[in-house]
Amino acid sequence: MEDIEDLLIGGGGGGGAPPGYRLPISAVGVKSKKKNKLKPNPDADDSSSGLFPTQNLLAPKIPGTQTIYVKTFGCSHNQSDSEYMAGQLSAFGYLLSENPEEADLWLINTCTVKSPSQSAMDTLITKCKNAKKPLVVAGCVPQGSRDLKELEGVSIVGVQQIDRVVEVVEETLKGHEVRLLNRKTLPALDLPKVRKNKFIEILPINVGCLGACTYCKTKHARGHLGSYTVDSLVNRVRTVINEGVREIWLSSEDTGAYGRDIGVNLPILLNAIVAELPPDASTMLRIGMTNPPFILEHLKEIANVLCHPCVYSFLHVPVQSGSDTILSAMNREYTVSEFRTVVDTLTELVPGMQVATDIICGFPGETDEDFCETINLIKEYKLPQVHISQFYPRPGTPAARMKKVPSAIVKKRSRELTSVFEAFTPYNGMEGRVERIWITEIAADGIHLVGHTKGYIQVLVIGHEAMLGTSALVKITSVGRWSVFGEVIETIVTKHHKTTALEDMPIQAKVPPCSNSHETCACSVEPEACACGPESCCKGPVALDEKDDSSRNIPLPEEPKRKNLVEWLLRKRKSHVPKREEGESPVVSGRKQASAGGSMSEWGVVDRILVGGILISIFTIVGLLFHLGSTTLSSS
């Protein structure tokens, strides 16, 4: 069938429904699967065509009552898209399930960076068709390769049509095939969202990129650069902070290119966002992947932002190869020398700076000499995070037509580089150091909590689940290859502190101790920190504070207004509570209050009036009771 785009009434002008809401059925281009209605045997196998079973059409459920299974492949940008789609579906009443067998419809958000990701997608699509489940495919694969055979007979949501996922799901459940692929305006940032981890907001700042890498398929899907305005991003930051988010990840196909299409740049955005972050560093900012060409002219400004107490001193800068010849063949638009300038400058200007990078082994035309230059570059810098991948030719890209390096050589180079990288011990010397960490996840072992230092070094600690979403001081007790282990000294009480029980955490937030399966949907990969290391952990004392109702999103019910003396006295007492001195640590302030709590000599005048009034009231009541009792006895 031909692609059915947004066929709006009257020729598809403006209008449309508000984000997250349905349009009338006639406003969606659909193709009814008439074969379903004509099938005499509802149990007959129709997996080859991907059509839905007849019973779905004959006995449809009420829209918004079905269960949806969402599966995401790829980068953090894809994850954010899935969270937005899940949020809209949930807001409309659909249930979300992690069990595909119990779901009424599968929604697969795809990645086109690597062959393995697309192969996994193909397998899942086949499994869905065999199970006769309605299917919606979203993400970069259908957007960049809409004519794939695997996509025949399934509904499609384009990367810039995620705000219409409810319509597509609803029509698909009715047995219609829907395709929405036209690129129009960017999806709104204030759509409903169900986060994979409630403490982490993945904030897309732009879509597409300005590059033209010869191996990259994502440009075909995400298109040219399109940036959100500074105001819209700042407003989103304010919202998520009030919702209790503790980390904000800026995400895009190339963070450094932000704003070049709308007359601003990345430093302008970063400074505007940093100005909104709580001064107690209860919410941290992580800057996403940036390619060298677009950060070179802003190195000092970026370094200043990375030094800010509320910004992780971490940046992902892909180099891809240590050979200028290969970089030219990749059309990466920078040299190895320029990559060195980026790393050297940031390392010099930012204390504790951590840089991650990516390498592609076996790019077409790569010689032994080219690969040796890559090895030497990695050995020189000994970066703590290097994502190593083999070259995968993506259909439709210039690199797919280049002469390939034999696969046996590609695999050999990948193993060799991995061996070199794994020999590094980047965290040696950290034992005994006291670090502040921000705790946002639970390790897959169910024992450790996962936190990160300001340099985004992963720290595993043992502590109560109420520490999720908090910050703590820890003493590093041992180090591993991928992370370090720490002992909690004390939690840091902040104005925006908010605790969350373990059972409230989504299952996806429990990160595996050793995983490098995180793939990106851009020209490079944004690696996840890995938590492999020694198993020994010491349990330290944990200072837990009470929940702060002021940080909750649900408004508390107002108490009835009572104009009496007691209320006036209570208000006066509250106004006399001594304020913390400017610049004073919240931990120190808490200690002062705790030490002064039992000292009556420090009570104020209002406190004494209150106590005196209570005592007088008690004596008065006792006296009245005694008087009434005496009167009753004498009269009898």
XYZ file of C-alpha atoms in Angstrom:
636
model
C 0.000 0.000 0.000
C 1.060 3.595 -0.427
C 2.044 5.548 2.641
C -1.045 7.040 4.230
C -0.054 10.339 5.752
C -2.023 12.911 7.731
C -5.249 13.156 5.704
C -7.049 15.892 7.598
C -10.541 16.994 6.745
C -10.531 19.747 4.137
C -7.115 18.962 2.741
C -5.027 18.843 5.896
C -4.609 22.463 6.820
C -4.012 23.639 10.341
C -6.070 22.548 13.278
C -5.909 19.051 14.690
C -6.486 17.895 18.237
C -4.532 19.073 21.281
C -1.455 16.980 22.080
C -2.353 13.626 23.604
C -5.981 13.628 22.463
C -7.761 11.816 19.643
C -8.951 13.314 16.402
C -12.176 12.068 14.814
C -11.719 8.803 12.950
C -12.241 10.556 9.623
C -9.190 12.697 10.343
C -6.833 9.718 10.226
C -5.771 8.047 7.003
C -6.577 4.367 7.425
C -6.821 1.229 5.378
C -9.284 -1.366 6.580
C -8.121 -4.964 6.562
C -11.143 -6.416 4.781
C -9.584 -9.859 4.558
C -10.175 -10.234 8.266
C -13.895 -9.776 7.881
C -14.104 -12.411 5.147
C -12.131 -15.109 6.915
C -14.467 -17.964 7.788
C -12.149 -19.522 10.369
C -11.090 -17.172 13.144
C -8.431 -19.613 14.311
C -6.748 -19.965 10.924
C -3.081 -18.946 10.784
C -2.660 -15.574 9.096
C 0.802 -14.753 10.396
C 2.237 -14.324 6.932
C 0.110 -11.281 6.216
C 0.264 -9.842 9.721
C -3.530 -9.459 9.875
C -5.327 -9.475 13.169
C -7.666 -12.301 14.258
C -11.320 -11.985 13.344
C -12.493 -11.955 16.946
C -10.768 -8.587 17.487
C -13.115 -7.053 14.942
C -16.279 -8.887 15.946
C -15.981 -8.178 19.665
C -13.930 -4.998 20.062
C -13.178 -3.651 23.496
C -14.063 -0.149 24.555
C -11.285 2.188 23.311
C -8.828 3.037 26.064
C -9.366 -0.139 28.081
C -6.806 -2.374 26.351
C -3.309 -3.286 27.498
C -0.264 -2.111 25.543
C 3.227 -3.637 25.519
C 5.957 -1.107 24.679
C 9.426 -2.236 23.582
C 12.202 0.270 22.909
C 15.434 -0.152 20.968
C 18.198 2.420 20.670
C 19.335 5.662 22.182
C 18.113 7.912 24.971
C 16.207 10.010 22.411
C 14.260 6.892 21.431
C 13.658 6.158 25.103
C 12.236 9.642 25.581
C 9.938 9.153 22.585
C 8.681 5.886 24.089
C 8.063 7.599 27.429
C 6.009 10.272 25.692
C 3.989 7.677 23.766
C 3.431 5.637 26.922
C 2.339 8.791 28.754
C -0.289 9.637 26.170
C -1.617 6.085 26.071
C -1.755 5.951 29.851
C -3.495 9.333 30.032
C -6.158 8.054 27.658
C -6.780 5.026 29.857
C -4.698 2.291 28.254
C -2.819 -0.026 30.595
C 0.908 -0.529 30.090
C 2.413 -3.968 30.581
C 5.900 -5.422 30.477
C 4.449 -8.816 29.597
C 3.911 -9.061 25.819
C 1.729 -12.149 26.186
C -0.974 -10.344 28.168
C -1.002 -7.244 25.951
C -3.722 -6.503 23.395
C -1.304 -4.549 21.179
C 2.468 -4.276 20.797
C 4.202 -0.947 20.223
C 7.817 -1.354 19.052
C 10.065 1.712 18.928
C 12.960 0.885 16.613
C 16.590 1.853 16.019
C 18.366 1.828 12.676
C 21.974 2.364 13.774
C 23.099 -1.244 13.680
C 22.131 -4.470 11.991
C 21.718 -6.355 15.315
C 19.135 -3.831 16.513
C 17.138 -4.126 13.319
C 17.454 -7.920 13.372
C 16.053 -7.947 16.915
C 13.206 -5.762 15.700
C 12.508 -8.148 12.800
C 12.389 -11.083 15.204
C 9.978 -9.282 17.513
C 7.711 -8.273 14.625
C 7.579 -11.877 13.422
C 6.779 -13.073 16.918
C 3.989 -10.498 17.194
C 2.482 -11.554 13.864
C 2.641 -15.224 14.836
C 0.824 -14.371 18.053
C -1.825 -12.544 15.972
C -1.335 -9.379 17.997
C -2.113 -5.916 16.595
C 1.186 -4.127 16.002
C 2.399 -0.535 15.775
C 5.997 0.165 14.779
C 7.581 3.518 15.604
C 11.054 5.033 15.475
C 13.852 5.380 12.978
C 13.449 2.139 11.005
C 10.025 2.852 9.468
C 10.834 6.546 9.107
C 14.075 5.867 7.231
C 13.081 2.636 5.426
C 9.325 2.719 5.011
C 9.269 0.094 2.255
C 10.795 -2.751 4.256
C 9.055 -6.064 3.719
C 8.886 -6.599 7.497
C 6.676 -3.511 7.797
C 3.992 -4.757 5.443
C 0.608 -4.992 7.111
C 1.543 -3.065 10.272
C 0.750 0.446 11.439
C 3.519 3.020 11.618
C 4.187 6.118 13.719
C 6.905 8.459 12.470
C 9.509 10.023 14.733
C 7.759 13.388 14.590
C 4.248 11.969 14.904
C 4.536 10.525 18.410
C 1.922 13.020 19.613
C -0.679 11.075 17.580
C 0.095 7.610 18.910
C -3.310 7.304 20.601
C -5.073 7.681 17.244
C -2.839 5.120 15.604
C -3.263 2.583 18.407
C -7.021 3.035 18.459
C -7.394 2.529 14.718
C -4.993 -0.413 14.719
C -7.040 -2.138 17.412
C -10.039 -1.786 15.092
C -8.158 -3.669 12.376
C -6.992 -0.679 10.325
C -3.482 -0.076 9.040
C -2.350 3.478 9.735
C 0.807 5.237 8.552
C 1.810 8.660 9.829
C 5.218 9.653 8.526
C 5.067 13.278 7.414
C 7.458 15.628 9.176
C 5.770 18.784 10.369
C 6.349 20.669 13.602
C 8.260 19.105 16.486
C 6.163 17.237 19.074
C 5.339 19.338 22.118
C 7.543 18.911 25.191
C 4.616 19.073 27.622
C 2.908 15.898 26.432
C 1.999 13.340 29.118
C 4.995 11.161 29.948
C 5.604 7.898 31.794
C 9.300 7.800 32.624
C 11.311 4.609 32.655
C 12.947 6.013 35.775
C 10.892 8.598 37.625
C 14.039 10.377 38.799
C 15.516 10.848 35.298
C 14.096 13.166 32.657
C 15.440 12.608 29.140
C 14.974 15.982 27.484
C 15.324 16.128 23.667
C 16.706 19.538 22.764
C 16.744 19.024 19.002
C 16.125 16.384 16.373
C 18.274 15.538 13.375
C 21.753 16.855 12.774
C 23.929 18.902 10.436
C 26.327 16.073 9.637
C 26.391 13.743 6.656
C 28.361 10.743 7.937
C 28.707 8.172 5.194
C 27.753 5.280 7.483
C 24.809 6.841 9.318
C 21.239 5.822 8.600
C 19.745 7.964 11.331
C 19.977 11.134 9.229
C 17.543 9.465 6.816
C 15.073 9.058 9.658
C 15.578 12.073 11.906
C 16.361 14.467 9.090
C 17.980 17.892 9.193
C 18.517 19.820 12.399
C 15.386 21.044 14.160
C 15.836 22.717 17.562
C 13.375 23.436 20.333
C 13.345 27.025 21.566
C 15.237 27.981 24.705
C 12.016 29.091 26.414
C 10.233 25.787 25.760
C 13.178 23.796 27.126
C 13.530 25.993 30.199
C 9.817 25.655 30.913
C 10.141 21.883 30.666
C 13.078 21.950 33.104
C 11.007 23.910 35.629
C 8.165 21.405 35.305
C 10.243 18.255 35.779
C 12.108 19.695 38.768
C 8.765 20.292 40.471
C 7.836 16.694 39.617
C 10.766 15.374 41.629
C 13.251 14.654 38.823
C 16.838 14.369 40.087
C 18.725 14.099 36.785
C 18.043 15.840 33.490
C 19.729 14.317 30.450
C 19.956 16.577 27.428
C 19.532 14.320 24.420
C 19.769 14.687 20.662
C 21.545 13.313 17.624
C 24.203 15.999 18.162
C 23.910 18.207 21.225
C 26.669 20.532 20.069
C 24.723 21.547 16.959
C 21.807 22.809 19.025
C 20.252 26.108 17.992
C 22.116 26.739 14.758
C 18.813 26.641 12.887
C 17.090 29.171 15.185
C 19.888 31.659 15.845
C 21.116 30.477 19.247
C 23.774 28.037 20.436
C 24.420 25.400 23.088
C 26.090 27.683 25.693
C 23.063 30.000 25.616
C 20.758 27.059 26.313
C 22.989 25.555 29.000
C 23.295 28.811 30.922
C 19.521 29.304 30.784
C 18.903 25.780 32.107
C 21.557 25.997 34.827
C 19.905 29.163 36.121
C 16.767 27.083 36.828
C 18.505 24.253 38.708
C 18.063 24.200 42.510
C 21.103 25.784 44.195
C 21.329 22.849 46.613
C 22.251 20.577 43.652
C 19.290 18.305 44.323
C 18.795 18.063 40.539
C 21.781 17.486 38.250
C 22.218 18.159 34.537
C 23.963 15.775 32.146
C 24.967 17.132 28.735
C 24.437 14.680 25.897
C 26.684 13.471 23.103
C 28.346 16.147 20.984
C 30.521 15.715 17.922
C 33.844 17.625 17.860
C 33.086 20.115 15.044
C 30.312 21.904 16.887
C 31.926 22.145 20.302
C 35.321 23.464 19.230
C 34.166 27.070 19.003
C 32.486 26.932 22.425
C 35.047 24.969 24.436
C 35.622 27.555 27.179
C 31.921 28.298 27.584
C 31.122 24.595 27.781
C 33.938 24.099 30.293
C 32.472 26.830 32.513
C 29.105 25.078 32.508
C 30.693 21.701 33.280
C 32.351 23.278 36.337
C 28.969 24.277 37.759
C 28.027 22.351 40.949
C 24.721 21.228 39.371
C 26.259 19.857 36.153
C 28.001 16.510 35.804
C 31.646 16.927 34.750
C 31.125 14.419 31.980
C 30.846 14.611 28.208
C 30.476 12.051 25.449
C 32.620 13.056 22.449
C 32.803 10.379 19.714
C 36.071 10.122 17.794
C 35.217 6.919 15.818
C 38.789 6.455 14.529
C 42.331 7.513 15.325
C 43.126 7.887 11.619
C 42.447 11.094 9.692
C 42.182 9.022 6.515
C 39.283 7.025 7.940
C 37.662 10.112 9.456
C 37.694 11.658 5.983
C 36.116 8.522 4.489
C 33.468 8.715 7.215
C 32.904 12.410 6.398
C 33.191 13.253 10.088
C 34.320 16.853 9.398
C 37.104 16.991 12.013
C 40.611 15.641 12.509
C 42.184 13.602 15.283
C 44.090 16.729 16.316
C 40.809 18.585 16.842
C 39.487 15.732 18.961
C 42.647 15.984 21.065
C 42.038 19.724 21.467
C 38.549 19.076 22.804
C 39.684 16.458 25.331
C 42.822 18.322 26.410
C 40.994 21.632 26.906
C 38.135 20.157 28.895
C 40.492 18.077 31.029
C 42.577 21.166 31.783
C 39.689 23.507 32.579
C 37.263 21.164 34.361
C 38.382 19.481 37.617
C 37.635 15.755 37.607
C 36.503 15.833 33.980
C 35.463 12.480 32.498
C 35.234 11.972 28.720
C 33.628 9.036 26.935
C 34.107 8.200 23.265
C 33.162 5.742 20.502
C 35.217 3.687 18.078
C 34.081 1.890 14.909
C 36.330 -1.026 13.997
C 36.689 -2.189 10.408
C 35.296 0.779 8.504
C 35.690 0.227 4.731
C 39.242 0.976 3.674
C 40.717 0.750 7.181
C 44.263 -0.581 6.981
C 46.417 -2.086 9.705
C 48.192 1.278 9.961
C 44.875 3.105 10.405
C 43.830 0.705 13.123
C 47.208 1.067 14.843
C 46.626 4.829 15.054
C 43.304 4.147 16.771
C 44.974 1.802 19.258
C 47.618 4.411 20.050
C 45.008 7.126 20.601
C 43.057 4.987 23.059
C 46.243 3.970 24.882
C 47.320 7.603 25.160
C 44.148 8.922 26.757
C 43.001 5.822 28.670
C 39.444 7.104 28.691
C 37.224 5.388 31.290
C 34.395 4.763 28.811
C 34.945 3.655 25.221
C 32.129 2.079 23.262
C 33.632 -0.246 20.665
C 31.525 -1.509 17.783
C 32.116 -3.271 14.517
C 31.176 -1.585 11.260
C 27.669 -2.438 10.082
C 26.775 -1.392 6.522
C 23.378 0.277 6.600
C 21.316 0.039 3.399
C 21.076 3.300 1.499
C 24.221 4.867 2.977
C 27.366 5.669 0.937
C 29.489 3.412 3.182
C 27.339 0.413 2.257
C 28.686 0.708 -1.293
C 32.338 0.893 -0.217
C 34.670 -2.084 -0.313
C 34.334 -3.900 2.981
C 37.085 -5.093 5.284
C 36.841 -8.904 5.651
C 34.603 -9.753 8.609
C 37.259 -11.943 10.241
C 39.635 -8.954 10.350
C 36.895 -6.679 11.683
C 36.159 -9.088 14.535
C 39.877 -9.518 15.281
C 40.383 -5.741 15.518
C 37.341 -5.358 17.722
C 38.645 -8.013 20.129
C 42.112 -6.475 20.174
C 40.851 -2.972 20.933
C 38.519 -4.306 23.600
C 41.416 -6.121 25.247
C 43.485 -2.923 25.276
C 40.628 -0.892 26.741
C 39.741 -3.423 29.435
C 43.354 -3.407 30.651
C 42.923 0.175 31.896
C 42.260 0.795 35.595
C 40.748 4.290 35.497
C 39.482 4.346 39.083
C 42.603 3.222 40.906
C 43.503 5.643 43.677
C 39.921 6.508 44.578
C 39.916 4.271 47.675
C 39.419 6.291 50.836
C 38.128 9.382 49.059
C 34.858 10.984 50.188
C 32.577 11.841 47.278
C 29.108 13.284 46.916
C 26.880 11.061 44.805
C 23.373 11.323 43.385
C 21.385 8.089 43.759
C 18.754 7.338 41.128
C 18.677 3.603 40.402
C 18.600 0.104 41.865
C 21.116 -2.466 40.651
C 19.763 -5.666 39.173
C 21.064 -7.652 42.141
C 18.446 -5.926 44.292
C 21.076 -5.162 46.921
C 22.980 -2.135 45.712
C 21.794 1.348 44.940
C 23.426 3.090 41.988
C 24.721 6.622 42.314
C 27.079 8.832 40.329
C 29.793 11.252 41.350
C 30.004 14.694 39.807
C 32.323 13.151 37.212
C 29.552 10.604 36.528
C 31.595 7.715 37.916
C 29.216 4.960 38.918
C 29.199 4.184 42.651
C 27.434 1.142 44.141
C 26.288 1.459 47.738
C 24.136 -0.507 50.153
C 21.368 1.565 51.640
C 17.646 1.864 52.272
C 15.465 2.234 49.189
C 14.230 5.545 50.598
C 17.600 6.947 49.524
C 16.500 6.814 45.887
C 16.301 10.332 44.568
C 18.623 11.683 47.243
C 22.214 12.804 47.423
C 24.746 11.374 49.867
C 28.326 11.583 51.005
C 30.114 8.252 50.563
C 33.563 6.927 51.308
C 35.004 4.867 48.455
C 35.880 1.446 49.854
C 36.992 -0.438 46.728
C 37.247 0.016 42.977
C 36.393 -2.183 40.024
C 36.959 -1.901 36.315
C 33.586 -0.373 35.513
C 32.523 1.217 38.784
C 33.484 1.777 42.415
C 31.946 0.710 45.702
C 31.198 3.114 48.525
C 30.055 3.281 52.122
C 27.363 5.836 52.904
C 28.478 8.372 55.486
C 25.324 10.463 55.498
C 22.554 11.606 53.213
C 22.424 15.263 52.298
C 19.115 16.838 53.190
C 17.997 19.299 50.532
C 15.020 21.540 50.120
C 13.775 19.487 47.190
C 14.362 16.083 48.801
C 11.727 13.463 48.073
C 11.935 9.790 49.031
C 10.396 6.927 47.085
C 9.708 3.372 48.172
C 11.271 0.467 46.293
C 7.923 -0.921 45.248
C 7.120 2.381 43.519
C 10.130 2.080 41.228
C 9.466 0.845 37.675
C 11.128 -2.467 36.893
C 13.120 -0.898 34.063
C 14.867 1.374 36.572
C 16.679 -1.629 38.031
C 19.865 -1.531 36.028
C 21.915 -4.667 35.418
C 25.359 -4.683 37.045
C 27.054 -5.407 33.730
C 25.466 -4.250 30.520
C 26.751 -2.551 27.428
C 23.659 -3.149 25.352
C 22.711 0.506 25.254
C 22.704 1.618 21.655
C 22.245 5.022 20.186
C 20.084 6.301 17.390
C 22.665 8.771 16.100
C 26.067 8.705 14.444
C 27.550 7.388 17.651
C 26.716 5.555 20.820
C 26.047 7.004 24.237
C 27.359 4.259 26.544
C 25.761 3.400 29.817
C 27.953 3.115 32.873
C 28.700 -0.463 33.861
C 28.650 -1.725 37.409
C 31.043 -4.692 37.359
C 33.470 -4.923 40.222
C 34.259 -6.546 43.559
C 31.322 -7.931 45.470
C 32.429 -6.660 48.868
C 30.429 -3.738 50.213
C 30.344 -2.157 53.632
C 27.110 -0.892 55.051
C 27.383 2.584 56.457
C 25.109 4.663 58.663
C 22.270 6.331 56.817
C 20.666 9.551 57.952
C 17.138 9.599 56.561
C 15.092 12.765 56.659
C 11.337 13.068 56.639
C 9.428 13.554 53.412
C 8.966 17.126 52.317
C 5.337 17.616 51.300
C 6.248 20.833 49.545
C 8.002 18.866 46.802
C 4.987 16.725 45.937
C 3.018 17.299 42.767
C -0.387 16.522 44.336
C -1.723 19.603 46.128
C -2.528 19.062 49.784
C -6.110 19.824 50.924
C -6.503 23.187 52.552
C -7.501 23.290 56.217
C -10.621 25.258 57.199
C -9.910 28.835 58.096
C -10.212 29.398 61.859
C -9.912 32.908 63.197
C -8.978 32.268 66.818
C -6.178 32.898 69.268
C -4.596 29.463 68.901
C -4.279 29.823 65.124
C -2.793 33.306 65.547
C -0.263 32.032 68.062
C 0.720 29.113 65.806
C 1.218 31.451 62.861
C 3.286 33.799 65.002
C 5.399 30.894 66.241
C 6.040 29.729 62.680
C 7.137 33.201 61.687
C 9.632 33.204 64.589
C 11.403 30.023 63.498
C 15.015 31.101 62.861
C 15.961 30.998 59.199
C 19.098 29.258 57.962
C 21.881 31.689 57.247
C 22.626 32.284 53.593
C 25.200 29.882 52.309
C 24.847 27.543 55.290
C 24.877 23.851 54.427
C 21.491 22.148 54.872
C 23.281 19.313 56.693
C 24.945 21.724 59.119
C 21.670 23.568 59.630
C 19.933 20.297 60.445
C 22.586 19.478 63.032
C 22.148 22.861 64.705
C 18.413 22.403 64.971
C 18.822 18.879 66.325
C 21.258 19.992 69.018
C 19.038 22.887 70.043
C 15.796 20.922 70.022
C 15.839 19.995 73.717
C 17.064 23.258 75.186
C 14.229 25.171 76.889
C 16.502 28.105 77.489
C 16.354 28.873 73.781
C 12.529 28.945 73.634
C 11.062 32.172 72.356
C 8.409 34.372 74.014
C 5.640 32.890 71.876
C 6.649 29.364 72.935
C 6.402 30.306 76.597
C 3.021 32.001 76.083
C 1.708 28.879 74.391
C 2.912 26.590 77.200
C 1.605 28.957 79.857
C -1.780 29.221 78.163
C -2.058 25.440 77.947
C -1.212 25.039 81.654
C -3.698 27.743 82.685
C -6.388 26.066 80.567
C -5.715 22.708 82.203
C -5.843 24.186 85.737
C -9.045 26.068 84.858
C -10.753 22.926 83.566
C -9.683 20.928 86.642
C -10.937 23.693 88.895
C -14.309 23.839 87.113
C -14.707 20.082 87.352
C -13.849 20.165 91.069
C -16.320 23.020 91.630
C -19.116 21.232 89.749
C -18.446 18.049 91.721
C -18.594 19.875 95.055
C -21.822 21.648 94.092
C -23.463 18.376 93.101
C -22.499 16.659 96.354
C -23.698 19.529 98.541
C -27.051 19.759 96.754
C -27.652 16.029 97.171
